Tab-separated table of C-alpha atoms and ligand atoms in Angstrom:
chain	number	residue	atom	x	y	z
A	24	MET	CA	6.311	-5.343	32.766
A	25	GLN	CA	6.430	-1.648	34.193
A	26	ALA	CA	7.068	-2.733	37.455
A	27	LEU	CA	9.879	-5.088	36.326
A	28	ARG	CA	11.324	-1.946	34.532
A	29	ARG	CA	11.160	0.012	37.695
A	30	ARG	CA	12.861	-2.515	39.694
A	31	ILE	CA	15.724	-2.711	37.153
A	32	SER	CA	16.132	0.970	37.073
A	33	GLU	CA	16.102	1.241	40.887
A	34	LYS	CA	19.106	-1.123	40.922
A	35	LEU	CA	21.029	1.509	39.065
A	36	ILE	CA	23.223	3.319	41.564
A	37	SER	CA	26.443	4.498	39.856
A	38	ARG	CA	28.571	4.642	36.538
A	39	THR	CA	32.180	3.901	36.501
A	40	ASN	CA	34.841	3.151	33.633
A	41	GLY	CA	31.837	2.801	30.992
A	42	TYR	CA	30.067	0.442	32.818
A	43	PHE	CA	26.750	0.931	35.101
A	44	SER	CA	27.362	-0.617	38.406
A	45	TYR	CA	24.072	-2.379	39.623
A	46	SER	CA	23.909	-4.145	42.886
A	47	THR	CA	24.169	-7.315	41.413
A	48	GLN	CA	26.017	-6.975	38.048
A	49	LYS	CA	27.689	-4.407	36.019
A	50	VAL	CA	26.094	-3.332	32.671
A	51	LEU	CA	28.181	-2.030	29.710
A	52	ASP	CA	27.254	1.811	28.852
A	53	ALA	CA	27.243	1.456	25.000
A	54	GLY	CA	26.813	5.146	24.504
A	55	GLN	CA	23.461	4.921	23.114
A	56	PRO	CA	20.528	3.519	24.604
A	57	THR	CA	20.239	-0.507	25.342
A	58	ALA	CA	17.986	-3.334	26.759
A	59	ALA	CA	19.690	-2.834	29.938
A	60	THR	CA	19.982	0.808	30.236
A	61	HIS	CA	16.954	2.085	28.844
A	62	PRO	CA	14.376	-0.778	29.258
A	63	GLN	CA	11.647	1.685	28.666
A	64	LEU	CA	12.857	1.953	24.986
A	65	LEU	CA	14.099	-1.650	24.073
A	66	LEU	CA	13.261	-5.140	24.580
A	67	GLU	CA	15.749	-7.730	25.633
A	68	GLY	CA	17.563	-8.637	22.328
A	69	ASP	CA	16.858	-5.504	20.368
A	70	ILE	CA	20.024	-3.506	19.443
A	71	THR	CA	18.059	-0.311	18.780
A	72	PRO	CA	14.492	-0.071	19.514
A	73	GLY	CA	12.096	-2.260	17.713
A	74	ILE	CA	15.110	-4.273	15.863
A	75	ALA	CA	16.387	-7.196	17.082
A	76	ALA	CA	19.979	-8.317	16.989
A	77	GLU	CA	18.759	-11.322	14.646
A	78	GLU	CA	17.653	-8.665	12.324
A	79	TYR	CA	20.848	-6.884	12.143
A	80	ALA	CA	22.527	-10.229	11.521
A	81	LEU	CA	20.263	-11.079	8.787
A	82	ARG	CA	20.906	-7.648	7.058
A	83	ARG	CA	24.632	-8.428	7.054
A	84	LYS	CA	24.037	-12.041	5.730
A	85	ARG	CA	22.040	-10.740	2.788
A	86	LEU	CA	24.383	-7.801	2.211
A	87	LEU	CA	27.269	-10.538	1.874
A	88	GLU	CA	25.138	-12.489	-0.451
A	89	LEU	CA	24.753	-9.453	-2.710
A	90	LEU	CA	28.827	-9.337	-2.758
A	91	PRO	CA	30.881	-11.375	-5.197
A	92	ASP	CA	32.873	-14.104	-3.821
A	93	ASN	CA	35.785	-12.445	-1.829
A	94	GLY	CA	34.050	-9.382	-1.765
A	95	LEU	CA	35.042	-6.990	1.161
A	96	ALA	CA	32.228	-4.015	2.339
A	97	ILE	CA	33.819	-1.145	3.984
A	98	LEU	CA	31.400	1.415	5.599
A	99	ALA	CA	32.259	4.296	7.800
A	100	SER	CA	30.092	6.116	10.171
A	101	ALA	CA	28.914	9.854	9.470
A	102	PRO	CA	31.463	12.686	9.891
A	103	VAL	CA	30.748	14.932	12.825
A	104	LYS	CA	30.156	18.425	11.669
A	105	MET	CA	31.480	21.295	13.971
A	106	MET	CA	29.378	24.600	14.627
A	107	THR	CA	32.590	26.048	16.016
A	108	ASP	CA	36.055	25.046	17.709
A	109	VAL	CA	34.758	22.005	20.151
A	110	VAL	CA	30.906	22.602	19.796
A	111	PRO	CA	29.780	19.866	17.226
A	112	TYR	CA	26.120	20.081	15.334
A	113	THR	CA	23.623	17.346	16.210
A	114	PHE	CA	25.166	14.124	14.923
A	115	ARG	CA	23.103	12.177	12.823
A	116	GLN	CA	24.392	8.549	11.764
A	117	ASP	CA	24.698	7.371	8.304
A	118	ALA	CA	21.894	5.480	7.379
A	119	ASP	CA	23.596	2.523	5.610
A	120	TYR	CA	26.240	2.186	8.690
A	121	LEU	CA	23.252	2.398	11.050
A	122	PHE	CA	21.535	-0.349	8.998
A	123	ILE	CA	24.268	-2.653	9.244
A	124	THR	CA	25.618	-1.994	12.716
A	125	GLY	CA	22.949	-0.427	14.841
A	126	CYS	CA	25.857	1.975	16.105
A	127	THR	CA	24.133	5.579	16.272
A	128	GLN	CA	27.640	7.004	17.461
A	129	PRO	CA	30.481	8.702	15.126
A	130	GLY	CA	34.046	7.436	14.688
A	131	GLY	CA	33.592	3.823	13.767
A	132	VAL	CA	34.413	1.619	10.775
A	133	ALA	CA	32.829	-1.789	9.972
A	134	VAL	CA	34.216	-4.037	7.506
A	135	LEU	CA	32.455	-7.021	6.535
A	136	SER	CA	33.481	-10.208	4.301
A	137	ARG	CA	32.299	-13.720	4.459
A	138	GLU	CA	35.560	-14.992	5.784
A	139	CYS	CA	35.650	-12.301	8.791
A	140	GLY	CA	31.925	-11.317	9.207
A	141	LEU	CA	31.491	-8.141	11.022
A	142	CYS	CA	34.632	-6.333	12.175
A	143	MET	CA	34.485	-3.019	13.736
A	144	PHE	CA	37.228	-0.686	14.088
A	145	MET	CA	36.027	1.848	16.950
A	146	PRO	CA	37.483	4.989	18.321
A	147	GLU	CA	38.797	5.042	21.967
A	148	SER	CA	37.862	7.712	24.230
A	149	ASP	CA	40.221	8.839	27.002
A	150	PRO	CA	39.231	10.012	30.399
A	151	HIS	CA	39.299	13.541	29.290
A	152	ASP	CA	36.560	12.900	26.388
A	153	VAL	CA	34.319	10.866	28.937
A	154	VAL	CA	34.319	13.829	31.299
A	155	TRP	CA	33.119	16.173	28.376
A	156	GLU	CA	31.154	14.067	26.246
A	157	GLY	CA	30.122	10.770	28.408
A	158	GLN	CA	30.648	7.192	27.467
A	159	VAL	CA	31.044	6.427	23.758
A	160	ALA	CA	30.941	3.008	21.945
A	161	GLY	CA	34.170	1.331	21.825
A	162	VAL	CA	35.638	-2.247	21.366
A	163	ASP	CA	33.671	-3.554	24.037
A	164	ALA	CA	30.098	-1.996	22.818
A	165	SER	CA	30.906	-3.359	19.480
A	166	LEU	CA	31.197	-7.141	20.725
A	167	ASP	CA	28.770	-6.826	23.661
A	168	THR	CA	25.953	-4.639	22.173
A	169	PHE	CA	26.662	-4.729	18.290
A	170	LYS	CA	27.257	-8.337	18.242
A	171	ALA	CA	30.505	-7.655	15.676
A	172	ASP	CA	32.476	-11.208	15.150
A	173	SER	CA	35.668	-9.080	16.050
A	174	ALA	CA	36.648	-5.558	17.003
A	175	PHE	CA	39.622	-3.281	17.324
A	176	PRO	CA	40.511	0.184	18.394
A	177	LEU	CA	40.700	2.387	15.252
A	178	LYS	CA	44.308	3.047	15.596
A	179	ARG	CA	45.055	-0.638	14.636
A	180	MET	CA	43.098	-0.180	11.224
A	181	ASN	CA	46.066	0.433	9.100
A	182	GLU	CA	47.688	-2.529	10.453
A	183	ILE	CA	44.858	-4.837	10.029
A	184	LEU	CA	42.569	-3.771	6.983
A	185	PRO	CA	45.454	-3.701	4.285
A	186	ASP	CA	45.720	-7.727	4.297
A	187	MET	CA	41.850	-7.830	4.241
A	188	ILE	CA	41.994	-5.815	1.223
A	189	ARG	CA	44.736	-7.492	-0.486
A	190	LYS	CA	42.750	-10.883	0.132
A	191	SER	CA	39.739	-9.689	-1.668
A	192	SER	CA	38.373	-9.553	-5.320
A	193	LYS	CA	36.539	-6.478	-4.887
A	194	ILE	CA	36.002	-3.580	-2.531
A	195	PHE	CA	32.605	-2.006	-1.926
A	196	HIS	CA	32.538	0.997	0.294
A	197	ASN	CA	30.004	3.926	1.293
A	198	VAL	CA	31.264	6.514	-1.048
A	199	LYS	CA	29.203	9.068	0.895
A	200	THR	CA	30.954	8.954	3.987
A	201	ALA	CA	34.614	7.735	2.771
A	202	LEU	CA	37.661	8.478	5.004
A	203	PRO	CA	41.195	9.332	4.186
A	204	SER	CA	41.998	6.844	6.897
A	205	TYR	CA	41.271	4.063	4.745
A	206	MET	CA	41.461	5.476	1.277
A	207	ASN	CA	45.113	6.368	1.814
A	208	LEU	CA	45.974	2.925	2.387
A	209	ASP	CA	48.283	1.563	-0.328
A	210	ALA	CA	46.416	-1.642	-0.537
A	211	PHE	CA	43.073	0.652	-0.932
A	212	GLN	CA	44.773	2.769	-3.608
A	213	LYS	CA	46.171	-0.247	-5.497
A	214	ALA	CA	42.423	-1.837	-5.656
A	215	SER	CA	41.239	1.440	-6.473
A	216	ILE	CA	43.859	2.119	-9.618
A	217	GLY	CA	42.770	-1.719	-10.492
A	218	GLY	CA	39.264	-0.740	-10.859
A	219	LYS	CA	38.124	-3.044	-8.054
A	220	VAL	CA	36.635	-0.415	-5.691
A	221	LYS	CA	32.842	0.226	-6.232
A	222	ASP	CA	30.241	2.104	-4.570
A	223	ILE	CA	28.153	-0.035	-1.774
A	224	SER	CA	24.896	1.716	-2.046
A	225	ILE	CA	23.766	-0.014	-5.001
A	226	CYS	CA	23.706	-3.335	-2.532
A	227	THR	CA	22.646	-1.280	0.825
A	228	HIS	CA	19.591	0.659	-1.051
A	229	GLU	CA	18.345	-2.708	-2.479
A	230	LEU	CA	18.323	-4.099	0.898
A	231	ARG	CA	16.984	-1.136	2.543
A	232	TRP	CA	14.199	-0.556	0.036
A	233	VAL	CA	11.837	-3.376	1.126
A	234	LYS	CA	11.027	-2.738	4.752
A	235	SER	CA	10.787	-5.735	7.090
A	236	PRO	CA	7.735	-6.173	9.474
A	237	ALA	CA	9.719	-4.466	12.287
A	238	GLU	CA	10.738	-1.503	10.316
A	239	GLN	CA	7.426	-1.199	8.989
A	240	ASN	CA	6.105	-0.889	12.827
A	241	LEU	CA	8.693	1.852	13.092
A	242	MET	CA	7.349	3.664	9.889
A	243	ARG	CA	3.859	3.402	11.367
A	244	GLN	CA	4.802	4.854	14.560
A	245	SER	CA	7.006	7.822	13.157
A	246	ALA	CA	3.977	8.592	10.502
A	247	SER	CA	1.709	8.286	13.725
A	248	ILE	CA	3.576	10.791	16.005
A	249	ALA	CA	3.871	13.300	12.867
A	250	CYS	CA	0.218	13.057	11.941
A	251	GLN	CA	-0.498	13.811	15.692
A	252	ALA	CA	2.025	16.520	15.881
A	253	LEU	CA	0.582	18.244	12.708
A	254	LEU	CA	-3.070	17.902	13.884
A	255	GLN	CA	-2.156	19.769	16.901
A	256	THR	CA	-0.234	22.260	14.861
A	257	MET	CA	-3.011	22.772	12.800
A	258	LEU	CA	-5.273	23.708	15.604
A	259	PHE	CA	-2.902	25.913	16.948
A	260	SER	CA	-2.503	27.689	13.757
A	261	LYS	CA	-5.903	29.556	14.275
A	262	SER	CA	-4.672	31.300	17.174
A	263	SER	CA	-1.072	31.853	16.136
A	264	PRO	CA	-0.889	32.097	12.559
A	265	ASN	CA	3.200	32.833	12.337
A	266	GLU	CA	5.271	30.447	10.544
A	267	SER	CA	8.090	30.280	13.283
A	268	MET	CA	5.547	29.648	15.883
A	269	LEU	CA	4.137	26.817	13.771
A	270	SER	CA	7.749	25.578	12.960
A	271	ALA	CA	8.688	25.761	16.992
A	272	LYS	CA	5.143	23.803	17.619
A	273	ILE	CA	5.572	20.995	15.001
A	274	GLU	CA	9.195	20.272	16.395
A	275	TYR	CA	7.964	19.997	19.983
A	276	GLU	CA	4.877	17.971	19.494
A	277	CYS	CA	7.109	15.559	17.472
A	278	ARG	CA	9.639	15.742	20.395
A	279	ILE	CA	7.461	15.279	23.075
A	280	ARG	CA	6.126	12.103	21.567
A	281	GLY	CA	9.694	10.471	21.392
A	282	ALA	CA	11.073	11.347	18.090
A	283	GLN	CA	14.723	11.927	18.232
A	284	ARG	CA	14.725	14.924	15.767
A	285	MET	CA	12.847	16.351	12.615
A	286	ALA	CA	13.416	14.382	9.533
A	287	PHE	CA	14.173	17.650	7.839
A	288	ASN	CA	13.672	21.357	8.363
A	289	PRO	CA	10.005	21.842	8.303
A	290	VAL	CA	8.775	23.658	5.582
A	291	VAL	CA	6.028	26.337	7.062
A	292	GLY	CA	5.165	28.675	3.933
A	293	GLY	CA	2.204	31.002	4.752
A	294	GLY	CA	0.783	32.868	1.464
A	295	SER	CA	3.131	33.057	-1.555
A	296	ASN	CA	5.835	31.484	0.552
A	297	ALA	CA	4.193	28.013	-0.143
A	298	ALA	CA	5.026	28.346	-3.690
A	299	VAL	CA	8.687	28.037	-2.509
A	300	ILE	CA	9.071	24.225	-2.558
A	301	HIS	CA	11.716	23.335	-0.113
A	302	TYR	CA	10.887	26.966	1.716
A	303	SER	CA	13.115	27.174	4.909
A	304	ARG	CA	13.001	30.420	6.328
A	305	ASN	CA	9.708	30.304	8.436
A	306	ASP	CA	10.207	33.771	9.635
A	307	GLN	CA	6.763	35.604	8.423
A	308	THR	CA	3.092	36.107	9.817
A	309	ILE	CA	0.454	34.341	7.938
A	310	LYS	CA	-1.901	37.084	6.730
A	311	ASP	CA	-5.683	36.558	7.268
A	312	GLY	CA	-6.981	34.575	4.223
A	313	ASN	CA	-3.776	32.896	3.279
A	314	LEU	CA	-3.102	29.303	2.967
A	315	VAL	CA	-0.177	27.649	4.867
A	316	LEU	CA	1.722	24.855	3.741
A	317	MET	CA	3.420	22.333	6.218
A	318	ASP	CA	5.750	19.621	4.905
A	319	VAL	CA	7.253	17.921	8.026
A	320	GLY	CA	8.378	14.604	9.294
A	321	CYS	CA	10.018	13.345	12.129
A	322	GLU	CA	12.880	10.643	12.615
A	323	LEU	CA	11.968	7.629	15.434
A	324	HIS	CA	14.564	5.131	16.023
A	325	GLY	CA	16.324	5.716	12.629
A	326	TYR	CA	12.792	5.669	10.710
A	327	VAL	CA	11.377	8.905	9.135
A	328	SER	CA	7.806	10.199	8.331
A	329	ASP	CA	7.336	12.918	5.654
A	330	LEU	CA	3.665	14.511	5.060
A	331	THR	CA	2.360	17.783	3.771
A	332	ARG	CA	-0.714	19.632	4.578
A	333	THR	CA	-2.148	23.107	3.365
A	334	TRP	CA	-5.026	24.839	5.089
A	335	PRO	CA	-6.218	28.238	5.773
A	336	PRO	CA	-5.437	29.023	9.514
A	337	CYS	CA	-8.622	31.133	9.438
A	338	GLY	CA	-10.789	28.379	8.724
A	339	ASN	CA	-12.040	29.174	5.306
A	340	PHE	CA	-10.858	28.718	1.748
A	341	SER	CA	-11.461	31.276	-0.680
A	342	PRO	CA	-13.052	29.984	-4.121
A	343	ALA	CA	-9.412	30.166	-5.890
A	344	GLN	CA	-7.834	28.092	-3.051
A	345	GLU	CA	-10.646	25.355	-2.569
A	346	GLU	CA	-10.777	25.176	-6.587
A	347	LEU	CA	-6.845	24.480	-6.608
A	348	TYR	CA	-7.043	22.456	-3.284
A	349	ASP	CA	-9.682	20.039	-4.643
A	350	LEU	CA	-7.560	19.481	-7.799
A	351	ILE	CA	-4.782	18.338	-5.716
A	352	LEU	CA	-6.475	16.526	-3.425
A	353	GLU	CA	-8.279	14.180	-6.275
A	354	THR	CA	-4.826	13.810	-7.824
A	355	ASN	CA	-3.561	12.720	-4.207
A	356	LYS	CA	-6.360	10.294	-3.921
A	357	GLU	CA	-6.452	9.114	-7.427
A	358	CYS	CA	-2.714	8.011	-7.115
A	359	ILE	CA	-2.774	6.458	-3.852
A	360	LYS	CA	-5.396	4.265	-5.567
A	361	LEU	CA	-3.271	3.204	-7.973
A	362	CYS	CA	-0.439	2.144	-5.606
A	363	LYS	CA	0.195	-1.623	-5.399
A	364	PRO	CA	2.889	-4.221	-6.314
A	365	GLY	CA	4.004	-3.781	-9.842
A	366	THR	CA	3.305	-0.204	-10.339
A	367	SER	CA	6.136	2.235	-10.587
A	368	ILE	CA	6.832	5.614	-9.139
A	369	ARG	CA	7.339	6.996	-12.631
A	370	GLN	CA	4.027	5.667	-13.847
A	371	LEU	CA	2.527	7.080	-10.906
A	372	HIS	CA	4.168	10.442	-11.774
A	373	ASN	CA	2.781	10.344	-15.566
A	374	TYR	CA	-0.678	9.585	-14.529
A	375	SER	CA	-0.565	12.697	-11.798
A	376	VAL	CA	1.104	14.886	-14.487
A	377	GLU	CA	-1.932	14.087	-16.951
A	378	MET	CA	-4.315	14.720	-14.170
A	379	LEU	CA	-3.004	17.774	-13.031
A	380	LYS	CA	-2.359	19.102	-16.674
A	381	LYS	CA	-6.243	18.358	-17.516
A	382	GLY	CA	-7.188	20.189	-14.190
A	383	LEU	CA	-5.157	23.192	-14.468
A	384	LYS	CA	-6.300	23.433	-18.263
A	385	GLU	CA	-10.072	23.540	-16.900
A	386	THR	CA	-9.220	26.250	-14.443
A	387	GLY	CA	-7.777	28.433	-17.186
A	388	ILE	CA	-4.322	28.781	-15.617
A	389	LEU	CA	-2.581	26.354	-17.975
A	390	LYS	CA	-3.130	27.463	-21.857
A	391	ASN	CA	-3.411	24.593	-24.226
A	392	ASN	CA	-0.643	25.974	-26.482
A	393	ARG	CA	2.729	24.549	-27.865
A	394	ASN	CA	4.414	25.538	-24.296
A	395	VAL	CA	1.771	23.709	-22.345
A	396	THR	CA	4.589	21.104	-21.057
A	397	GLN	CA	7.112	23.801	-20.237
A	398	THR	CA	4.403	25.809	-18.393
A	399	TYR	CA	3.353	22.826	-16.305
A	400	ASN	CA	7.119	22.355	-15.170
A	401	LEU	CA	7.111	25.920	-13.954
A	402	LEU	CA	3.875	25.377	-11.932
A	403	ASN	CA	4.765	22.077	-10.346
A	404	PRO	CA	8.492	20.692	-11.063
A	405	THR	CA	8.326	18.113	-8.589
A	406	SER	CA	8.159	14.347	-8.714
A	407	ILE	CA	4.885	12.658	-7.567
A	408	GLY	CA	6.932	11.128	-4.908
A	409	HIS	CA	9.998	9.300	-3.601
A	410	PHE	CA	10.774	6.148	-1.505
A	411	LEU	CA	10.958	6.598	2.169
A	412	GLY	CA	12.871	4.788	5.205
A	413	MET	CA	15.705	5.585	7.200
A	414	ASP	CA	16.397	8.870	4.679
A	415	VAL	CA	13.488	11.255	3.487
A	416	HIS	CA	14.654	10.634	-0.119
A	417	ASP	CA	15.633	7.055	0.655
A	418	CYS	CA	17.560	4.406	-1.445
A	419	SER	CA	18.279	6.863	-4.447
A	420	ALA	CA	20.182	3.972	-5.964
A	421	VAL	CA	16.819	2.165	-6.646
A	422	ASP	CA	15.433	3.290	-10.243
A	423	VAL	CA	11.964	5.096	-10.016
A	424	ASP	CA	10.893	2.586	-12.894
A	425	ARG	CA	11.413	-0.515	-10.538
A	426	PRO	CA	8.124	-2.325	-10.038
A	427	LEU	CA	6.852	-1.616	-6.601
A	428	LYS	CA	6.975	-4.601	-3.985
A	429	PRO	CA	5.385	-5.271	-0.555
A	430	GLY	CA	7.150	-3.629	2.334
A	431	VAL	CA	8.344	-0.313	0.057
A	432	VAL	CA	7.469	3.014	1.394
A	433	ILE	CA	6.680	5.680	-0.821
A	434	THR	CA	5.356	9.276	-0.784
A	435	ILE	CA	2.412	10.559	-2.773
A	436	GLU	CA	2.947	14.429	-3.137
A	437	PRO	CA	1.113	16.079	-5.852
A	438	GLY	CA	1.296	20.110	-5.914
A	439	VAL	CA	0.767	23.220	-7.628
A	440	TYR	CA	3.098	26.298	-6.999
A	441	ILE	CA	1.927	29.457	-8.479
A	442	PRO	CA	4.442	32.239	-8.442
A	443	SER	CA	3.161	35.793	-7.700
A	444	SER	CA	4.576	36.974	-11.017
A	445	PHE	CA	2.749	34.267	-13.096
A	446	ASP	CA	0.371	35.494	-15.930
A	447	VAL	CA	-2.910	34.313	-14.343
A	448	PRO	CA	-5.844	36.123	-12.531
A	449	ASP	CA	-4.930	37.991	-9.273
A	450	TRP	CA	-7.108	35.319	-7.117
A	451	TYR	CA	-4.556	32.710	-8.338
A	452	LYS	CA	-1.462	34.434	-7.671
A	453	GLY	CA	1.119	33.006	-5.151
A	454	ILE	CA	-0.688	30.193	-4.216
A	455	GLY	CA	0.937	26.908	-3.352
A	456	ILE	CA	-0.629	23.783	-2.351
A	457	ARG	CA	0.657	20.131	-1.583
A	458	ILE	CA	-0.827	17.386	0.059
A	459	GLU	CA	1.400	14.478	0.780
A	460	ASP	CA	0.887	11.185	2.262
A	461	GLU	CA	3.127	8.275	2.799
A	462	VAL	CA	1.909	4.943	1.235
A	463	LEU	CA	3.198	1.246	2.491
A	464	ILE	CA	2.806	-1.081	-0.354
A	465	THR	CA	1.183	-4.137	0.856
A	466	ASP	CA	0.400	-7.745	-0.945
A	467	SER	CA	-3.038	-6.564	-1.857
A	468	GLY	CA	-2.571	-3.098	-2.624
A	469	TYR	CA	-1.598	-0.111	-0.162
A	470	GLU	CA	-1.637	1.303	3.428
A	471	VAL	CA	-1.793	5.001	3.915
A	472	LEU	CA	0.393	5.505	6.945
A	473	THR	CA	-0.380	9.075	7.412
A	474	GLY	CA	-4.268	8.448	7.082
A	475	SER	CA	-4.935	9.892	10.319
A	476	MET	CA	-4.220	13.480	9.515
A	477	PRO	CA	-7.345	15.180	7.975
A	478	LYS	CA	-6.936	16.391	4.555
A	479	GLU	CA	-10.863	16.829	3.127
A	480	THR	CA	-11.802	20.473	3.192
A	481	GLN	CA	-14.873	19.827	4.910
A	482	HIS	CA	-12.706	18.016	7.948
A	483	ILE	CA	-10.390	21.128	7.830
A	484	LYS	CA	-13.379	23.383	8.124
A	485	SER	CA	-14.859	21.562	10.987
A	486	LEU	CA	-11.789	21.354	12.943
A	487	LEU	CA	-10.936	25.078	12.725
A	488	ASN	CA	-14.386	26.443	12.825
A	489	ASP	CA	-16.109	24.150	15.422
A	490	TYR	CA	-16.611	24.552	19.292
A	491	CYS	CA	-13.897	25.879	21.586
A	492	ASN	CA	-14.032	26.279	25.194
A	493	GLY	CA	-17.363	25.169	25.115
A	494	GLU	CA	-18.243	28.337	22.642
A	495	ARG	CA	-19.653	28.303	19.104
A	496	PHE	CA	-17.349	30.067	16.898
A	497	GLU	CA	-18.631	31.127	13.657
A	498	THR	CA	-16.752	32.659	10.967
A	499	GLN	CA	-17.745	36.275	9.270
A	500	GLY	CA	-15.319	36.738	6.360
A	501	ASN	CA	-12.027	35.589	7.645
A	502	MET	CA	-12.652	36.443	11.022
A	503	THR	CA	-13.852	34.134	13.530
A	504	VAL	CA	-15.759	35.333	16.523
A	505	ALA	CA	-17.635	33.647	19.470
A	506	SER	CA	-21.423	33.557	19.012
A	507	THR	CA	-22.502	34.730	22.313
B	611	LIG	N1	9.279	16.552	2.080
B	611	LIG	C1	10.531	16.952	1.841
B	611	LIG	C2	10.768	16.365	0.522
B	611	LIG	O1	9.964	15.358	-0.081
B	611	LIG	O2	11.500	16.821	-0.299
B	612	MN	MN1	8.402	14.151	0.382
C-alpha cells in the first residue's frame, strides 16, 4: 500500500488550472485533501478521511426523509472571520454543512430537495485569488469530489434558488450560518412571512447524534490522540510547571499526531485558576504543591475529543487535594458505570449531584442547611456532561432527557470548584478539580474512549515520581530529588 502510494505521488509533476498534472492523467485539486492528492489520508472512495461517498449520500437521503413532502433544505458554509483586512482567522467549517457535503472550505451554499438531490452553489476563484490563497473548491469539485447532483457558480443562485423556494412547501435552513444572499431573495422573504421557514438543526442534530461505525472510529482516533498528547503533557509538567508551556505542549503533541486543530482553547489552570471552569488565560506559573487542571481536546477530520485531568505537577497530592480528588474520581467512575442505552444525561446528572452533595457534606465543605442546593451550585455549576461529535457541545437541539442510544458519545465530567473567597478551612480554598472522560454508548453498555489516560492517584504519582533517565527520583515534601 505504502509503495503504491509512493508511486502515485512520484507521478505528480506540476499544478495548473486547478488540476494536478500527472504523467498519465489530470487530477482535480479540490482545495482540500482527496484520495488522489492525499493518498496518505484518504482511501479511494472517501470524500473526507474515514468517511466514504456512500455515507455522505446516506446522510442526505436520511435528511430528506426527515423533511416534509416538498421540503427544501438550505445550508450555507461557515463564514470567514477576518483578523485584519485580507488576513483571515483559521477557518473552521460549520458542522452541519460538513456533515452533508464533505466540503471543508468556505463560500458554498448547499441546497437539497427530493426533486433536485444535492445542488451546490460555489464560489468562483479568479487567477488572482489562486495566486494568494491557492485552489479552492468550485463547481468542478462539487460534481467530482462532493458528488453533487448539480452545481452552479454562486452568482447564479439568485436566478435558480427563487424557483426552488417557490415550489417548496417548507424551507429548512441553517440559522447559525444564514446569509443575506439567499435570505434577501423575495421568494425567501415571502416564505418567511408565510411561516414556511424553519431551523434545520432539529433534523441535522438528530442525524449527527448517533455516530456511524466510521464516525465512531474517527472519535476513537481523536480521543486516542488527545490521551497520548495529555500524557506527554502530564510528564512534561514536572519539569515545566507553567500554564502557557503546558498549553503549547498539548497543542504540539496533538498536531504532530495528525490533529488539524484543537477542539477549543485548552483550559490550563494552575492552583485557584482551576476553579474557573473555562479558564483561558493560561499565562501563570504553577506553584509547587498546587494542582493543575487541563481540559483539552483536538479535532481529527471533523471529529473532536474532550477530556480533563487534574494532577499535581510536583507528583504529590496534599491530603485535602486527595480527599476531594477521590470524591470526583468516584463520581466519575460511578456515572460511567451507569452509561447504557435508555439512560439520559439528565439522569446521570441528577445521580452525580446526589453523590457530590453527599461527599461534600462529609468533608464539611457543604453545610446541611436550607441553602444547601444554592451553595452546591456555587461549588459546581456545571452539567455532568454533554453530547460530543463534530462539535464539542454537540447536537444541542437534542434534549438531555432523551434516552441514550448505541452510537451516541457523551462526556462525563464531574468537578468541584472552590473559590479562594469561600468560607472553608484554608486547605480547601482555591481547589478546582474536574475529571472528564468520553463515553461511547454501546449495545451492552459503554466504551470509555479516553480510558488510556491515567486518572487513578497511584498511577499519577507513579508517572510523576518514578525513574527518570535511569535515576530513581524521590519526593521530599514537594521537592523531587534524584536519590544517588
Ligand atoms: N471541555 C469543554 C466543555 O465541556 O465545556
Ligand atoms: Mn466537556
